[in-house]
PDB file of C-alpha atoms in Angstrom:
ATOM      1  CA  MET A   1      72.477 105.918 108.829  1.00 80.00           C
ATOM      2  CA  THR A   2      70.010 106.774 111.572  1.00 90.00           C
ATOM      3  CA  PRO A   3      70.842 104.879 114.754  1.00 95.00           C
ATOM      4  CA  THR A   4      68.366 102.706 116.603  1.00 97.00           C
ATOM      5  CA  ARG A   5      67.161 104.599 119.664  1.00 97.00           C
ATOM      6  CA  PHE A   6      66.155 102.592 122.709  1.00 98.00           C
ATOM      7  CA  VAL A   7      65.117 102.795 126.340  1.00 98.00           C
ATOM      8  CA  ILE A   8      65.613 100.163 129.040  1.00 98.00           C
ATOM      9  CA  LEU A   9      62.436 100.114 131.163  1.00 96.00           C
ATOM     10  CA  CYS A  10      63.019  98.449 134.516  1.00 94.00           C
ATOM     11  CA  LEU A  11      62.499  98.166 138.236  1.00 89.00           C
ATOM     12  CA  GLY A  12      65.428  98.328 140.590  1.00 85.00           C
ATOM     13  CA  ARG A  13      67.612  95.257 141.171  1.00 88.00           C
ATOM     14  CA  THR A  14      66.946  93.712 137.746  1.00 91.00           C
ATOM     15  CA  GLY A  15      70.437  93.892 136.252  1.00 90.00           C
ATOM     16  CA  SER A  16      69.822  97.082 134.281  1.00 92.00           C
ATOM     17  CA  THR A  17      73.176  98.618 135.224  1.00 91.00           C
ATOM     18  CA  HIS A  18      74.930  95.481 134.024  1.00 90.00           C
ATOM     19  CA  LEU A  19      73.006  95.566 130.729  1.00 94.00           C
ATOM     20  CA  GLN A  20      73.701  99.275 130.368  1.00 95.00           C
ATOM     21  CA  SER A  21      77.442  98.795 130.845  1.00 93.00           C
ATOM     22  CA  MET A  22      77.583  95.903 128.357  1.00 95.00           C
ATOM     23  CA  LEU A  23      75.764  97.952 125.729  1.00 96.00           C
ATOM     24  CA  ASP A  24      77.892 101.021 126.408  1.00 95.00           C
ATOM     25  CA  PHE A  25      81.061  98.938 126.091  1.00 96.00           C
ATOM     26  CA  HIS A  26      80.103  97.884 122.551  1.00 97.00           C
ATOM     27  CA  SER A  27      81.960  99.889 119.915  1.00 96.00           C
ATOM     28  CA  GLN A  28      78.801 100.623 117.917  1.00 97.00           C
ATOM     29  CA  ALA A  29      76.454 101.470 120.776  1.00 97.00           C
ATOM     30  CA  ARG A  30      76.078 104.052 123.506  1.00 97.00           C
ATOM     31  CA  CYS A  31      73.854 103.589 126.520  1.00 97.00           C
ATOM     32  CA  HIS A  32      73.376 106.380 129.024  1.00 97.00           C
ATOM     33  CA  GLY A  33      72.365 105.720 132.603  1.00 95.00           C
ATOM     34  CA  GLU A  34      69.327 107.146 134.334  1.00 95.00           C
ATOM     35  CA  ILE A  35      69.229 110.478 132.519  1.00 97.00           C
ATOM     36  CA  PHE A  36      65.841 111.291 134.047  1.00 97.00           C
ATOM     37  CA  GLY A  37      66.934 110.267 137.540  1.00 94.00           C
ATOM     38  CA  ASP A  38      68.509 112.353 140.281  1.00 89.00           C
ATOM     39  CA  GLY A  39      71.839 110.537 140.433  1.00 87.00           C
ATOM     40  CA  LYS A  40      75.161 111.012 138.785  1.00 85.00           C
ATOM     41  CA  PRO A  41      75.225 113.455 135.829  1.00 88.00           C
ATOM     42  CA  PRO A  42      74.348 113.727 133.073  1.00 92.00           C
ATOM     43  CA  THR A  43      70.736 114.063 134.204  1.00 95.00           C
ATOM     44  CA  PHE A  44      67.831 116.181 133.103  1.00 96.00           C
ATOM     45  CA  ALA A  45      67.397 117.531 136.644  1.00 93.00           C
ATOM     46  CA  ARG A  46      70.953 118.903 136.653  1.00 93.00           C
ATOM     47  CA  SER A  47      71.132 119.974 133.009  1.00 94.00           C
ATOM     48  CA  GLY A  48      69.468 123.367 133.280  1.00 94.00           C
ATOM     49  CA  GLU A  49      67.247 122.321 130.369  1.00 95.00           C
ATOM     50  CA  ARG A  50      63.534 122.966 130.903  1.00 95.00           C
ATOM     51  CA  ASN A  51      62.127 120.750 128.163  1.00 97.00           C
ATOM     52  CA  PRO A  52      62.616 116.998 128.694  1.00 97.00           C
ATOM     53  CA  ARG A  53      62.047 116.283 124.976  1.00 97.00           C
ATOM     54  CA  THR A  54      64.812 118.681 123.948  1.00 97.00           C
ATOM     55  CA  TYR A  55      67.113 117.144 126.541  1.00 97.00           C
ATOM     56  CA  LEU A  56      66.350 113.604 125.365  1.00 97.00           C
ATOM     57  CA  ASP A  57      66.937 114.517 121.717  1.00 96.00           C
ATOM     58  CA  ARG A  58      70.312 115.978 122.680  1.00 96.00           C
ATOM     59  CA  MET A  59      71.258 112.880 124.681  1.00 97.00           C
ATOM     60  CA  LEU A  60      70.208 110.558 121.856  1.00 96.00           C
ATOM     61  CA  ALA A  61      72.035 112.499 119.152  1.00 95.00           C
ATOM     62  CA  ALA A  62      74.238 110.064 117.296  1.00 91.00           C
ATOM     63  CA  ASP A  63      77.966 110.359 116.938  1.00 93.00           C
ATOM     64  CA  GLY A  64      78.507 107.393 114.643  1.00 95.00           C
ATOM     65  CA  GLU A  65      76.842 104.739 116.823  1.00 96.00           C
ATOM     66  CA  ARG A  66      74.395 102.223 115.357  1.00 97.00           C
ATOM     67  CA  ALA A  67      72.341 102.241 118.588  1.00 98.00           C
ATOM     68  CA  ILE A  68      71.942 104.782 121.380  1.00 98.00           C
ATOM     69  CA  GLY A  69      69.728 104.696 124.443  1.00 98.00           C
ATOM     70  CA  PHE A  70      69.253 105.116 128.183  1.00 97.00           C
ATOM     71  CA  LYS A  71      67.772 103.529 131.315  1.00 96.00           C
ATOM     72  CA  LEU A  72      64.370 104.543 132.613  1.00 96.00           C
ATOM     73  CA  PRO A  73      63.563 102.872 135.937  1.00 94.00           C
ATOM     74  CA  VAL A  74      60.274 103.471 137.713  1.00 90.00           C
ATOM     75  CA  ASN A  75      61.820 105.916 140.190  1.00 89.00           C
ATOM     76  CA  SER A  76      62.990 108.096 137.282  1.00 93.00           C
ATOM     77  CA  ILE A  77      59.471 108.144 135.856  1.00 94.00           C
ATOM     78  CA  ARG A  78      58.178 109.343 139.228  1.00 92.00           C
ATOM     79  CA  LEU A  79      60.778 112.124 139.213  1.00 93.00           C
ATOM     80  CA  THR A  80      60.128 113.164 135.591  1.00 95.00           C
ATOM     81  CA  PRO A  81      56.681 111.909 134.466  1.00 95.00           C
ATOM     82  CA  ALA A  82      57.134 113.586 131.071  1.00 96.00           C
ATOM     83  CA  ALA A  83      59.814 110.984 130.272  1.00 96.00           C
ATOM     84  CA  ALA A  84      57.174 108.231 130.162  1.00 95.00           C
ATOM     85  CA  GLU A  85      54.937 110.377 127.968  1.00 96.00           C
ATOM     86  CA  ILE A  86      57.798 110.979 125.541  1.00 96.00           C
ATOM     87  CA  ILE A  87      58.770 107.345 125.125  1.00 94.00           C
ATOM     88  CA  THR A  88      55.190 106.126 124.774  1.00 94.00           C
ATOM     89  CA  SER A  89      54.467 108.672 122.054  1.00 96.00           C
ATOM     90  CA  ASP A  90      57.760 108.326 120.150  1.00 95.00           C
ATOM     91  CA  THR A  91      57.527 105.398 117.740  1.00 95.00           C
ATOM     92  CA  GLU A  92      61.244 105.771 116.946  1.00 95.00           C
ATOM     93  CA  ILE A  93      62.322 104.674 120.441  1.00 97.00           C
ATOM     94  CA  ALA A  94      62.418 100.896 120.934  1.00 97.00           C
ATOM     95  CA  ALA A  95      61.604  99.713 124.444  1.00 96.00           C
ATOM     96  CA  ILE A  96      63.516  96.970 126.228  1.00 96.00           C
ATOM     97  CA  ARG A  97      61.453  95.788 129.199  1.00 95.00           C
ATOM     98  CA  LEU A  98      63.853  94.296 131.693  1.00 94.00           C
ATOM     99  CA  SER A  99      62.591  92.199 134.574  1.00 90.00           C
ATOM    100  CA  ARG A 100      64.026  89.619 136.905  1.00 87.00           C
ATOM    101  CA  ARG A 101      62.369  86.201 136.875  1.00 87.00           C
ATOM    102  CA  ASP A 102      63.512  85.285 140.352  1.00 86.00           C
ATOM    103  CA  ARG A 103      61.472  87.760 142.403  1.00 84.00           C
ATOM    104  CA  LEU A 104      62.753  86.340 145.671  1.00 85.00           C
ATOM    105  CA  ALA A 105      66.345  87.048 144.617  1.00 85.00           C
ATOM    106  CA  GLN A 106      65.265  90.574 143.678  1.00 86.00           C
ATOM    107  CA  PHE A 107      63.691  91.054 147.108  1.00 86.00           C
ATOM    108  CA  VAL A 108      66.808  89.761 148.882  1.00 87.00           C
ATOM    109  CA  SER A 109      68.997  91.945 146.669  1.00 86.00           C
ATOM    110  CA  ARG A 110      67.030  95.015 147.746  1.00 86.00           C
ATOM    111  CA  ARG A 111      67.498  94.061 151.388  1.00 88.00           C
ATOM    112  CA  MET A 112      71.232  93.498 150.935  1.00 88.00           C
ATOM    113  CA  MET A 113      71.557  96.884 149.262  1.00 87.00           C
ATOM    114  CA  ALA A 114      69.700  98.524 152.153  1.00 88.00           C
ATOM    115  CA  ALA A 115      71.930  96.780 154.698  1.00 89.00           C
ATOM    116  CA  THR A 116      75.257  97.512 152.991  1.00 88.00           C
ATOM    117  CA  GLY A 117      74.749 100.592 150.850  1.00 86.00           C
ATOM    118  CA  VAL A 118      76.265  98.653 147.924  1.00 84.00           C
ATOM    119  CA  SER A 119      73.943  99.288 145.011  1.00 79.00           C
ATOM    120  CA  GLN A 120      75.974  97.691 142.232  1.00 70.00           C
ATOM    121  CA  SER A 121      78.647  95.031 142.082  1.00 66.00           C
ATOM    122  CA  ILE A 122      81.061  97.579 140.601  1.00 65.00           C
ATOM    123  CA  PHE A 123      80.875  99.505 143.896  1.00 68.00           C
ATOM    124  CA  GLY A 124      81.971  96.613 146.100  1.00 72.00           C
ATOM    125  CA  ASP A 125      80.470  93.463 147.506  1.00 80.00           C
ATOM    126  CA  TYR A 126      78.278  92.467 150.402  1.00 83.00           C
ATOM    127  CA  GLY A 127      81.134  90.851 152.316  1.00 84.00           C
ATOM    128  CA  GLU A 128      79.865  88.757 155.213  1.00 88.00           C
ATOM    129  CA  THR A 129      76.596  90.682 155.515  1.00 89.00           C
ATOM    130  CA  THR A 130      73.435  88.673 156.020  1.00 90.00           C
ATOM    131  CA  VAL A 131      69.832  89.780 156.282  1.00 90.00           C
ATOM    132  CA  ARG A 132      66.878  88.175 158.014  1.00 90.00           C
ATOM    133  CA  ILE A 133      63.643  88.049 156.083  1.00 87.00           C
ATOM    134  CA  GLU A 134      60.402  86.985 157.696  1.00 88.00           C
ATOM    135  CA  PRO A 135      58.148  84.894 155.397  1.00 87.00           C
ATOM    136  CA  GLY A 136      55.127  87.212 155.767  1.00 87.00           C
ATOM    137  CA  GLU A 137      57.260  90.248 155.029  1.00 83.00           C
ATOM    138  CA  CYS A 138      58.656  88.540 151.942  1.00 82.00           C
ATOM    139  CA  ILE A 139      55.210  87.583 150.637  1.00 82.00           C
ATOM    140  CA  ALA A 140      53.993  91.153 151.173  1.00 82.00           C
ATOM    141  CA  GLY A 141      57.021  92.473 149.272  1.00 73.00           C
ATOM    142  CA  LEU A 142      56.555  90.264 146.247  1.00 73.00           C
ATOM    143  CA  PRO A 143      54.299  91.328 143.368  1.00 65.00           C
ATOM    144  CA  CYS A 144      50.826  89.802 143.226  1.00 63.00           C
ATOM    145  CA  GLU A 145      51.547  87.795 140.075  1.00 55.00           C
ATOM    146  CA  THR A 146      54.126  85.850 142.076  1.00 47.00           C
ATOM    147  CA  THR A 147      52.119  85.375 145.253  1.00 47.00           C
ATOM    148  CA  CYS A 148      48.457  85.389 144.213  1.00 52.00           C
ATOM    149  CA  ALA A 149      48.612  81.977 142.542  1.00 51.00           C
ATOM    150  CA  ALA A 150      50.323  80.477 145.616  1.00 49.00           C
ATOM    151  CA  GLY A 151      47.775  82.025 147.951  1.00 49.00           C
ATOM    152  CA  SER A 152      44.744  80.849 145.954  1.00 44.00           C
TER     153      SER A 152
END
């Protein structure tokens, strides 16, 4: 049986690491992290491989799983633009577009991460840390689809 291959497309602070860990915990699935990022291995940048397609095929090679995939946040696409070209041209890779409905919570989450260095709940918590967010700064940091209707 050929496994379902998938990619989680996301922005930061959307819960993609949580989704990745839940999928990876499943006995019939494997979900790699940001394989086209510059973080913790395995990553394309640290693999020594020159061809991103060859690297992706190796990472998505099945070992009995029914589904296998990886995360592809925007910052990884900026680092390895060929990754976006591969997934848009490969009809065998299903895309999961992950977003966070509460854009304000996403904005605050980014600020808390910047203030504490805690990027994921598995790495600790924010403790008693607070951040101050000015309304104009918040509006400027939110995507237009959230703020344009309010400003009209």
